[in-house]
Amino acid sequence: MKIIAVCGMGIGTSVLLKMNAEKVLAKLDIDADVEAADMGVARGAAQTADIVLTSQELAEELGDVPAEVIVINNFFDLEEITEKLTAAVE
Amino acid sequence: MAFNLAESLSSIVTQANAADWRAAIRLAGDGLVSGGATTDAYTDEMIAAVEKHGPYIVIAPGIALAHSRPSPAVLTGGLSWVGLATPVEFGNKANDPVNLVIGLAAVDHDAHLTVMRALAGVLSDSSAMERLTAATSPDDVRAVLGGLAAVA
C-alpha cells in the first residue's frame, strides 16, 4: 500500500504526519510505504497512491485525486490517525 | 540519553505577546534569526506560506509549526520556541487558538529528521505538553525538555 503525507512545503507537517502514521501502521500490522510530499509533488504522487493523509485546508487545495483523501485534525493524536486509517483500509 | 530538543532550539521565549498570527510567526522568525539559523527573508517566507496554503500549520490543538521550504534564507536551519501569553487565532477551525508557535527552518529535506523525530515525540506527549505550555520562563522549557531526554 502506498500512502502520502502531504503538507505545503514537504519538510515540516508532512514529516511529522509521516512519522506518526508509520507508528500507527506498525501497530496495526499494515504493510505500507509512507512518503512525505509537498503540494506540487503530491498532485502527481496522489495519482498512484492508495491513501493521502493531510489537513483540512490542504485537502481542499489538493482537489480531486484518485487516492482516498483522509483529513487529520490533530497530527499528534495517534487515536485519530488509527481510527481514520483503519476505516480507510477496511 | 536521548536527543535533547532544547539543544536544537535557536531561541526560547515564553509569555510573548502577539497581536495576530502574522506577529506570532514573526516572533518565531526573529528567534531563528537571533540564533543565526535564518535571515529575515525566511520569516516573510513562513508568513507567505500561510497566506498561500491557509492555516494548516496549526497541526494540533494550540500548536502552530511555522515553516517554509529550504531556501537561500536558511543559513544553518534550526528551531525556535515561542510561548504566547495570550492565545492567538490562526483561522484553523479544529485547532485554534494557538498558544505555542514553533519556528522550523531546514537546509534540505533530510538534515533535520533527528530533530523532527524528537519534536514529534515531545508534541505527542500530552503530560509534557501541559508542562511546556504552562512554562513561564525559557529555563522552565529547557528543564522539561532536558528531563524528557534524560528518561527517554
XYZ file of C-alpha atoms in Angstrom:
242
model
C 0.000 0.000 0.000
C 1.242 3.478 -0.794
C 0.376 6.410 1.458
C 1.391 10.035 1.007
C 1.537 12.564 3.839
C 1.048 15.979 2.299
C 1.911 19.466 3.511
C 2.520 22.770 1.817
C 6.303 22.605 1.983
C 7.171 18.932 2.394
C 9.583 19.458 5.302
C 7.512 20.137 8.394
C 3.997 18.971 8.986
C 4.109 16.174 6.419
C 7.252 14.755 8.028
C 5.582 14.725 11.458
C 2.458 13.188 9.959
C 4.535 10.520 8.203
C 6.301 9.605 11.469
C 3.043 9.227 13.365
C 1.327 7.364 10.516
C 4.235 4.888 10.453
C 3.829 4.309 14.204
C 0.133 3.606 13.743
C 0.640 1.341 10.713
C 3.229 -0.720 12.565
C 0.821 -1.162 15.445
C -1.988 -2.162 13.070
C 0.424 -4.514 11.309
C -0.285 -2.905 7.930
C 2.457 -3.079 5.356
C 2.602 0.358 3.775
C 5.095 2.781 2.333
C 4.585 6.312 3.664
C 6.086 9.236 1.779
C 6.145 12.913 2.810
C 5.456 15.307 -0.033
C 4.758 18.948 -0.716
C 1.661 20.085 -2.569
C 3.335 20.119 -6.002
C 4.765 16.612 -5.701
C 1.586 15.348 -4.048
C -0.656 16.178 -7.001
C 1.394 13.794 -9.138
C 2.020 11.189 -6.456
C -1.649 11.068 -5.480
C -2.419 9.588 -8.889
C -0.717 6.322 -7.925
C -1.153 6.298 -4.131
C -3.876 4.482 -2.233
C -4.267 6.993 0.561
C -3.420 10.658 1.072
C -3.107 11.983 4.628
C -3.354 15.738 5.076
C -5.074 18.624 6.829
C -8.468 20.139 6.030
C -7.070 23.218 4.249
C -4.697 21.216 2.097
C -7.288 18.584 1.221
C -9.365 21.372 -0.302
C -6.339 22.698 -2.177
C -5.408 19.243 -3.451
C -8.849 18.785 -5.015
C -9.991 15.577 -6.691
C -7.458 12.758 -6.832
C -7.922 9.005 -7.367
C -6.487 8.220 -3.924
C -8.655 8.244 -0.824
C -8.009 11.531 0.997
C -8.044 11.354 4.794
C -8.154 14.617 6.752
C -6.278 14.591 10.062
C -7.111 17.393 12.515
C -4.613 16.648 15.273
C -1.354 15.275 13.864
C -0.313 14.023 17.298
C -3.491 12.215 18.172
C -2.498 8.645 17.354
C -6.047 7.520 18.147
C -7.472 9.806 15.483
C -4.920 8.566 12.948
C -5.556 4.940 13.942
C -9.312 5.291 13.646
C -9.233 7.002 10.257
C -6.599 4.705 8.763
C -8.423 1.620 9.988
C -11.656 2.828 8.425
C -9.860 3.546 5.147
C -8.123 0.197 4.724
C -11.138 -1.926 5.580
C 20.432 9.646 26.975
C 18.066 10.504 24.199
C 18.283 13.518 21.983
C 17.623 16.735 23.930
C 15.429 19.005 21.852
C 16.433 22.007 23.972
C 19.920 21.826 22.448
C 18.457 22.321 18.974
C 16.426 25.379 19.887
C 17.953 28.573 18.475
C 15.906 30.567 20.932
C 13.172 30.179 23.506
C 10.728 32.880 24.582
C 7.744 32.499 26.878
C 4.881 34.797 27.825
C 5.280 36.609 24.485
C 2.655 38.982 23.165
C 1.471 38.878 19.552
C -1.445 40.882 18.167
C -2.265 38.376 15.422
C -0.937 35.257 13.667
C 1.455 37.231 11.486
C 3.027 38.809 14.572
C 3.223 35.389 16.229
C 5.052 33.893 13.231
C 7.312 36.951 13.135
C 8.361 36.228 16.745
C 9.218 32.654 15.761
C 11.155 34.040 12.774
C 13.011 36.535 14.975
C 14.050 33.631 17.191
C 15.521 31.776 14.214
C 17.317 34.938 13.053
C 18.763 35.693 16.511
C 20.106 32.153 16.712
C 21.784 32.536 13.321
C 19.582 29.870 11.712
C 17.962 32.066 9.068
C 17.781 35.594 7.673
C 14.743 37.884 7.943
C 13.632 36.806 4.473
C 12.750 33.368 5.859
C 10.287 34.973 8.297
C 8.480 36.533 5.333
C 8.503 33.157 3.579
C 6.859 31.489 6.601
C 4.097 34.113 6.578
C 3.684 33.791 2.801
C 3.301 30.003 3.211
C 0.232 30.513 5.407
C -1.150 33.151 3.058
C -0.834 30.660 0.208
C -1.868 27.379 1.828
C -4.010 28.528 4.760
C -3.542 27.911 8.489
C -2.709 24.217 8.085
C 0.461 24.775 10.156
C -1.741 24.604 13.268
C -1.142 20.864 13.465
C -2.612 20.106 16.867
C -4.794 21.992 19.373
C -2.911 25.156 20.341
C 0.274 24.358 18.407
C 1.497 26.010 15.194
C 4.578 24.751 13.353
C 5.663 27.808 11.381
C 7.953 26.898 8.496
C 8.726 27.337 4.847
C 10.818 25.335 2.413
C 14.625 25.184 2.227
C 15.839 28.430 0.606
C 18.859 30.762 0.496
C 17.321 32.462 3.564
C 18.082 29.326 5.606
C 21.655 29.607 6.874
C 22.060 26.599 9.182
C 18.499 25.559 9.940
C 17.051 25.299 13.404
C 14.059 25.572 15.667
C 12.636 28.403 17.724
C 10.110 28.252 20.525
C 7.532 30.978 21.221
C 5.097 30.555 24.092
C 2.301 33.144 23.859
C 0.892 34.951 26.903
C -2.477 35.284 25.195
C -3.591 32.680 22.638
C -3.878 33.891 19.025
C -6.386 32.859 16.336
C -4.818 31.479 13.155
C -8.133 30.722 11.434
C -7.812 26.955 11.909
C -11.265 25.649 12.856
C -10.137 22.445 14.526
C -7.111 23.632 16.498
C -7.397 27.367 17.278
C -6.407 29.295 19.344
C -2.627 28.898 19.317
C -0.504 29.282 22.451
C 2.746 27.772 21.169
C 4.484 28.630 17.903
C 7.469 26.548 16.867
C 9.545 28.002 14.052
C 11.285 25.444 11.853
C 13.944 26.008 9.213
C 15.725 23.220 7.350
C 18.533 23.354 4.814
C 17.214 20.336 2.941
C 14.602 17.608 3.192
C 16.696 15.195 5.263
C 19.052 17.131 7.536
C 16.503 17.834 10.222
C 14.947 14.397 10.629
C 16.558 13.643 14.011
C 15.242 16.939 15.340
C 11.797 16.270 13.843
C 11.654 12.849 15.449
C 12.472 14.393 18.841
C 9.904 17.134 18.221
C 7.230 14.579 17.282
C 7.995 12.699 20.489
C 7.607 15.815 22.626
C 4.474 17.119 20.909
C 2.686 13.787 21.208
C 3.460 13.555 24.942
C 0.390 15.240 26.424
C 1.659 15.474 30.010
C 4.924 17.046 28.838
C 2.986 19.451 26.641
C 0.891 20.544 29.597
C 4.042 21.465 31.489
C 5.621 23.072 28.418
C 2.669 25.298 27.599
C 2.470 26.319 31.262
C 6.186 27.204 31.348
C 6.739 30.825 32.299
C 10.452 31.069 31.545
C 12.884 29.699 28.955
C 14.614 27.828 31.775
C 11.340 26.035 32.573
C 11.081 24.943 28.939
C 14.698 23.749 28.910
C 14.178 21.887 32.191
C 11.139 19.994 30.886
C 12.821 19.132 27.571
C 16.012 18.100 29.340
C 14.010 15.920 31.730
C 12.282 14.184 28.802
C 15.610 13.452 27.144
C 17.019 12.052 30.376
C 14.277 9.481 30.876
C 13.751 8.550 27.211
